[in-house]
């Protein structure tokens, strides 16, 4: 029996009872950020540390320390991790070496949103040569200081840049500062040469990254904007607000195209994938919309509290709320499975074709739970089917920790 199949919970789409690897983080409550790739899980709490775990064993691979305040956002590409923090800084890390290689300063308040933006083809010249934007890999950070900053993404082999000064106006990686919002920048998303930002000033702005020009100020929300999405195929953007509304806008003209009604509380999360737009709200529901015409396709009802995290593909939605992690049929809105129950909090959920990773809280203790969609129950001893296995930071099993759970209820 291979080790990576030993720590499994869910099998394929049939949901036979297997096992799960549960990584205990610490004994305090509190929020968690979460990223995963095929091999590693990166987590952060509202403190200054980022932990990197092996997704197969649960072993702690690296502890990234350096921030002087809570880490509120993180993005990674390959071996590079970028974090933003309440200490106002942006940090770049070499994951394999577990060290900070660059510190970018300049924000004067909490940096809470970040995106790594890689060049993509947005057009082609008459001779067939592709037009790539941005021209180089970028980092975009958004802050409570009302601004966004555009930085060059450091490349492997670059010299370290670790300035001690609290501000960094001479930073060679800083490209430009984007100003215009009158309150905190709560959300941002970018593609090619287009950046969309949502703010507590109740507006959405569309920017041309290569020049820093604010192309449109989108007004129409009555309260704070909490979430944005970019539909580059249709040349549109989407926003979610405390006014319960989801709005679809034209990037070309700035015109409001559709106002999507149905939620009864703050719309805090949006996720767009091709022909499916999904919104999640503090009313405990998710809604799937047709982004072409704004029609509501399905409503997901079953959570008992605000949706704190979700992700979807073209078949399913996996969402987390106060007490459970659920998997839904995207097209019908039917709950296919309660993946995790009896929780006191869900901070993040992420999944790919093989695994779902959830950062959760149970009885004032935080965990990461790894659910393996690809494992076969035939590879697990019958006396261990349905067993939850708790492992420590070395990837070692803690005996007598959680007992059995019946996943077929």
PDB file of C-alpha atoms in Angstrom, residues 2-128:
ATOM      1  CA  UNK A   2       1.538   3.301  -1.080  1.00  0.00           C
ATOM      2  CA  UNK A   3       1.859   6.012   1.517  1.00  0.00           C
ATOM      3  CA  UNK A   4      -0.010   8.649  -0.457  1.00  0.00           C
ATOM      4  CA  UNK A   5      -3.096   6.417  -0.698  1.00  0.00           C
ATOM      5  CA  UNK A   6      -3.030   5.691   3.003  1.00  0.00           C
ATOM      6  CA  UNK A   7      -4.170   9.169   3.919  1.00  0.00           C
ATOM      7  CA  UNK A   8      -7.418   9.405   1.997  1.00  0.00           C
ATOM      8  CA  UNK A   9     -11.037  10.172   2.692  1.00  0.00           C
ATOM      9  CA  UNK A  10     -13.108  10.178  -0.465  1.00  0.00           C
ATOM     10  CA  UNK A  11     -12.864   7.901  -3.487  1.00  0.00           C
ATOM     11  CA  UNK A  12     -13.568   9.328  -6.925  1.00  0.00           C
ATOM     12  CA  UNK A  13     -17.157  10.400  -7.388  1.00  0.00           C
ATOM     13  CA  UNK A  14     -18.606   7.356  -5.628  1.00  0.00           C
ATOM     14  CA  UNK A  15     -17.505   8.443  -2.170  1.00  0.00           C
ATOM     15  CA  UNK A  16     -16.509   5.133  -0.655  1.00  0.00           C
ATOM     16  CA  UNK A  17     -15.214   5.500   2.874  1.00  0.00           C
ATOM     17  CA  UNK A  18     -11.457   5.749   3.050  1.00  0.00           C
ATOM     18  CA  UNK A  19      -9.239   7.933   5.228  1.00  0.00           C
ATOM     19  CA  UNK A  20      -7.939  11.449   5.562  1.00  0.00           C
ATOM     20  CA  UNK A  21      -4.696  13.083   6.545  1.00  0.00           C
ATOM     21  CA  UNK A  22      -5.296  15.841   9.066  1.00  0.00           C
ATOM     22  CA  UNK A  23      -2.461  18.242   9.782  1.00  0.00           C
ATOM     23  CA  UNK A  24      -2.732  19.905  13.190  1.00  0.00           C
ATOM     24  CA  UNK A  25      -1.509  23.486  13.043  1.00  0.00           C
ATOM     25  CA  UNK A  26      -1.796  24.715  16.615  1.00  0.00           C
ATOM     26  CA  UNK A  27      -4.180  24.915  19.524  1.00  0.00           C
ATOM     27  CA  UNK A  28      -5.519  28.392  18.976  1.00  0.00           C
ATOM     28  CA  UNK A  29      -8.532  29.402  16.934  1.00  0.00           C
ATOM     29  CA  UNK A  30      -8.309  31.893  14.104  1.00  0.00           C
ATOM     30  CA  UNK A  31      -8.339  32.252  10.354  1.00  0.00           C
ATOM     31  CA  UNK A  32      -6.228  30.449   7.820  1.00  0.00           C
ATOM     32  CA  UNK A  33      -5.141  31.133   4.296  1.00  0.00           C
ATOM     33  CA  UNK A  34      -4.484  28.170   2.026  1.00  0.00           C
ATOM     34  CA  UNK A  35      -2.843  27.396  -1.291  1.00  0.00           C
ATOM     35  CA  UNK A  36      -2.058  24.015  -2.796  1.00  0.00           C
ATOM     36  CA  UNK A  37      -0.307  22.509  -5.783  1.00  0.00           C
ATOM     37  CA  UNK A  38       0.375  18.884  -6.648  1.00  0.00           C
ATOM     38  CA  UNK A  39       2.962  18.451  -3.902  1.00  0.00           C
ATOM     39  CA  UNK A  40       2.696  21.197  -1.277  1.00  0.00           C
ATOM     40  CA  UNK A  41       0.186  23.056   0.877  1.00  0.00           C
ATOM     41  CA  UNK A  42       0.972  26.614   1.957  1.00  0.00           C
ATOM     42  CA  UNK A  43      -0.929  27.976   4.937  1.00  0.00           C
ATOM     43  CA  UNK A  44      -1.029  31.217   6.824  1.00  0.00           C
ATOM     44  CA  UNK A  45      -2.896  32.353   9.892  1.00  0.00           C
ATOM     45  CA  UNK A  46      -3.560  35.897  10.979  1.00  0.00           C
ATOM     46  CA  UNK A  47      -0.031  35.957  12.358  1.00  0.00           C
ATOM     47  CA  UNK A  48       3.383  36.423  10.802  1.00  0.00           C
ATOM     48  CA  UNK A  49       4.211  32.839   9.793  1.00  0.00           C
ATOM     49  CA  UNK A  50       3.589  30.780   6.674  1.00  0.00           C
ATOM     50  CA  UNK A  51       3.849  26.992   6.895  1.00  0.00           C
ATOM     51  CA  UNK A  52       4.484  24.682   3.934  1.00  0.00           C
ATOM     52  CA  UNK A  53       3.300  21.063   4.267  1.00  0.00           C
ATOM     53  CA  UNK A  54       3.834  17.958   2.161  1.00  0.00           C
ATOM     54  CA  UNK A  55       0.418  17.149   0.705  1.00  0.00           C
ATOM     55  CA  UNK A  56       1.058  13.379   0.759  1.00  0.00           C
ATOM     56  CA  UNK A  57       2.280  12.927   4.327  1.00  0.00           C
ATOM     57  CA  UNK A  58       1.316  16.070   6.215  1.00  0.00           C
ATOM     58  CA  UNK A  59       4.925  16.692   7.203  1.00  0.00           C
ATOM     59  CA  UNK A  60       5.959  20.301   7.759  1.00  0.00           C
ATOM     60  CA  UNK A  61       8.402  21.063   4.941  1.00  0.00           C
ATOM     61  CA  UNK A  62       9.187  24.698   5.709  1.00  0.00           C
ATOM     62  CA  UNK A  63       8.322  27.534   8.058  1.00  0.00           C
ATOM     63  CA  UNK A  64       8.570  30.979   6.463  1.00  0.00           C
ATOM     64  CA  UNK A  65       9.166  33.701   9.026  1.00  0.00           C
ATOM     65  CA  UNK A  66       9.847  37.394   8.530  1.00  0.00           C
ATOM     66  CA  UNK A  67       6.594  39.320   8.462  1.00  0.00           C
ATOM     67  CA  UNK A  68       5.986  41.507  11.495  1.00  0.00           C
ATOM     68  CA  UNK A  69       2.217  41.294  11.250  1.00  0.00           C
ATOM     69  CA  UNK A  70      -0.553  38.963  10.148  1.00  0.00           C
ATOM     70  CA  UNK A  71      -0.310  37.502   6.651  1.00  0.00           C
ATOM     71  CA  UNK A  72      -3.574  38.255   4.842  1.00  0.00           C
ATOM     72  CA  UNK A  73      -2.869  37.164   1.297  1.00  0.00           C
ATOM     73  CA  UNK A  74      -0.605  34.798  -0.608  1.00  0.00           C
ATOM     74  CA  UNK A  75       0.002  33.734  -4.214  1.00  0.00           C
ATOM     75  CA  UNK A  76       2.530  31.357  -5.710  1.00  0.00           C
ATOM     76  CA  UNK A  77       4.015  30.454  -9.058  1.00  0.00           C
ATOM     77  CA  UNK A  78       6.420  27.544  -9.292  1.00  0.00           C
ATOM     78  CA  UNK A  79       8.946  27.880  -6.489  1.00  0.00           C
ATOM     79  CA  UNK A  80       8.030  31.505  -5.757  1.00  0.00           C
ATOM     80  CA  UNK A  81       5.571  32.520  -3.042  1.00  0.00           C
ATOM     81  CA  UNK A  82       4.354  36.107  -2.573  1.00  0.00           C
ATOM     82  CA  UNK A  83       2.706  37.249   0.669  1.00  0.00           C
ATOM     83  CA  UNK A  84       1.106  40.485   1.893  1.00  0.00           C
ATOM     84  CA  UNK A  85       0.651  41.491   5.492  1.00  0.00           C
ATOM     85  CA  UNK A  86      -0.655  43.850   8.134  1.00  0.00           C
ATOM     86  CA  UNK A  87       2.954  45.061   8.421  1.00  0.00           C
ATOM     87  CA  UNK A  88       2.217  46.840   5.085  1.00  0.00           C
ATOM     88  CA  UNK A  89       4.870  44.879   3.188  1.00  0.00           C
ATOM     89  CA  UNK A  90       4.991  42.507   0.230  1.00  0.00           C
ATOM     90  CA  UNK A  91       7.433  39.607   0.605  1.00  0.00           C
ATOM     91  CA  UNK A  92       8.787  37.204  -2.000  1.00  0.00           C
ATOM     92  CA  UNK A  93       9.965  33.751  -0.883  1.00  0.00           C
ATOM     93  CA  UNK A  94      12.015  30.913  -2.303  1.00  0.00           C
ATOM     94  CA  UNK A  95       9.907  27.949  -1.195  1.00  0.00           C
ATOM     95  CA  UNK A  96      12.552  25.259  -1.684  1.00  0.00           C
ATOM     96  CA  UNK A  97      15.123  27.171   0.351  1.00  0.00           C
ATOM     97  CA  UNK A  98      12.538  28.443   2.843  1.00  0.00           C
ATOM     98  CA  UNK A  99      13.869  31.983   2.749  1.00  0.00           C
ATOM     99  CA  UNK A 100      12.647  35.470   1.990  1.00  0.00           C
ATOM    100  CA  UNK A 101      14.491  36.892  -1.012  1.00  0.00           C
ATOM    101  CA  UNK A 102      12.762  40.253  -1.486  1.00  0.00           C
ATOM    102  CA  UNK A 103      10.822  42.741   0.633  1.00  0.00           C
ATOM    103  CA  UNK A 104       8.778  45.484  -1.031  1.00  0.00           C
ATOM    104  CA  UNK A 105       7.685  48.399   1.120  1.00  0.00           C
ATOM    105  CA  UNK A 106       5.674  51.506   0.398  1.00  0.00           C
ATOM    106  CA  UNK A 107       2.115  50.719   1.386  1.00  0.00           C
ATOM    107  CA  UNK A 108       1.181  52.779   4.444  1.00  0.00           C
ATOM    108  CA  UNK A 109      -1.510  50.419   5.726  1.00  0.00           C
ATOM    109  CA  UNK A 110      -2.352  46.716   5.599  1.00  0.00           C
ATOM    110  CA  UNK A 111      -1.672  45.056   2.254  1.00  0.00           C
ATOM    111  CA  UNK A 112      -4.524  42.589   2.004  1.00  0.00           C
ATOM    112  CA  UNK A 113      -4.806  41.477  -1.636  1.00  0.00           C
ATOM    113  CA  UNK A 114      -2.185  40.242  -4.086  1.00  0.00           C
ATOM    114  CA  UNK A 115      -1.923  38.632  -7.513  1.00  0.00           C
ATOM    115  CA  UNK A 116       0.969  37.266  -9.539  1.00  0.00           C
ATOM    116  CA  UNK A 117       0.269  38.245 -13.149  1.00  0.00           C
ATOM    117  CA  UNK A 118       2.019  36.305 -15.919  1.00  0.00           C
ATOM    118  CA  UNK A 119       2.182  37.325 -19.601  1.00  0.00           C
ATOM    119  CA  UNK A 120      -0.565  35.937 -21.850  1.00  0.00           C
ATOM    120  CA  UNK A 121      -1.341  36.445 -25.523  1.00  0.00           C
ATOM    121  CA  UNK A 122      -4.007  39.120 -25.913  1.00  0.00           C
ATOM    122  CA  UNK A 123      -3.683  39.767 -29.660  1.00  0.00           C
ATOM    123  CA  UNK A 124      -1.315  39.311 -32.563  1.00  0.00           C
ATOM    124  CA  UNK A 125       0.559  41.622 -34.898  1.00  0.00           C
ATOM    125  CA  UNK A 126      -0.126  41.599 -38.678  1.00  0.00           C
ATOM    126  CA  UNK A 127       2.849  39.291 -39.204  1.00  0.00           C
ATOM    127  CA  UNK A 128       1.377  36.766 -36.777  1.00  0.00           C
TER     128      UNK A 128
END
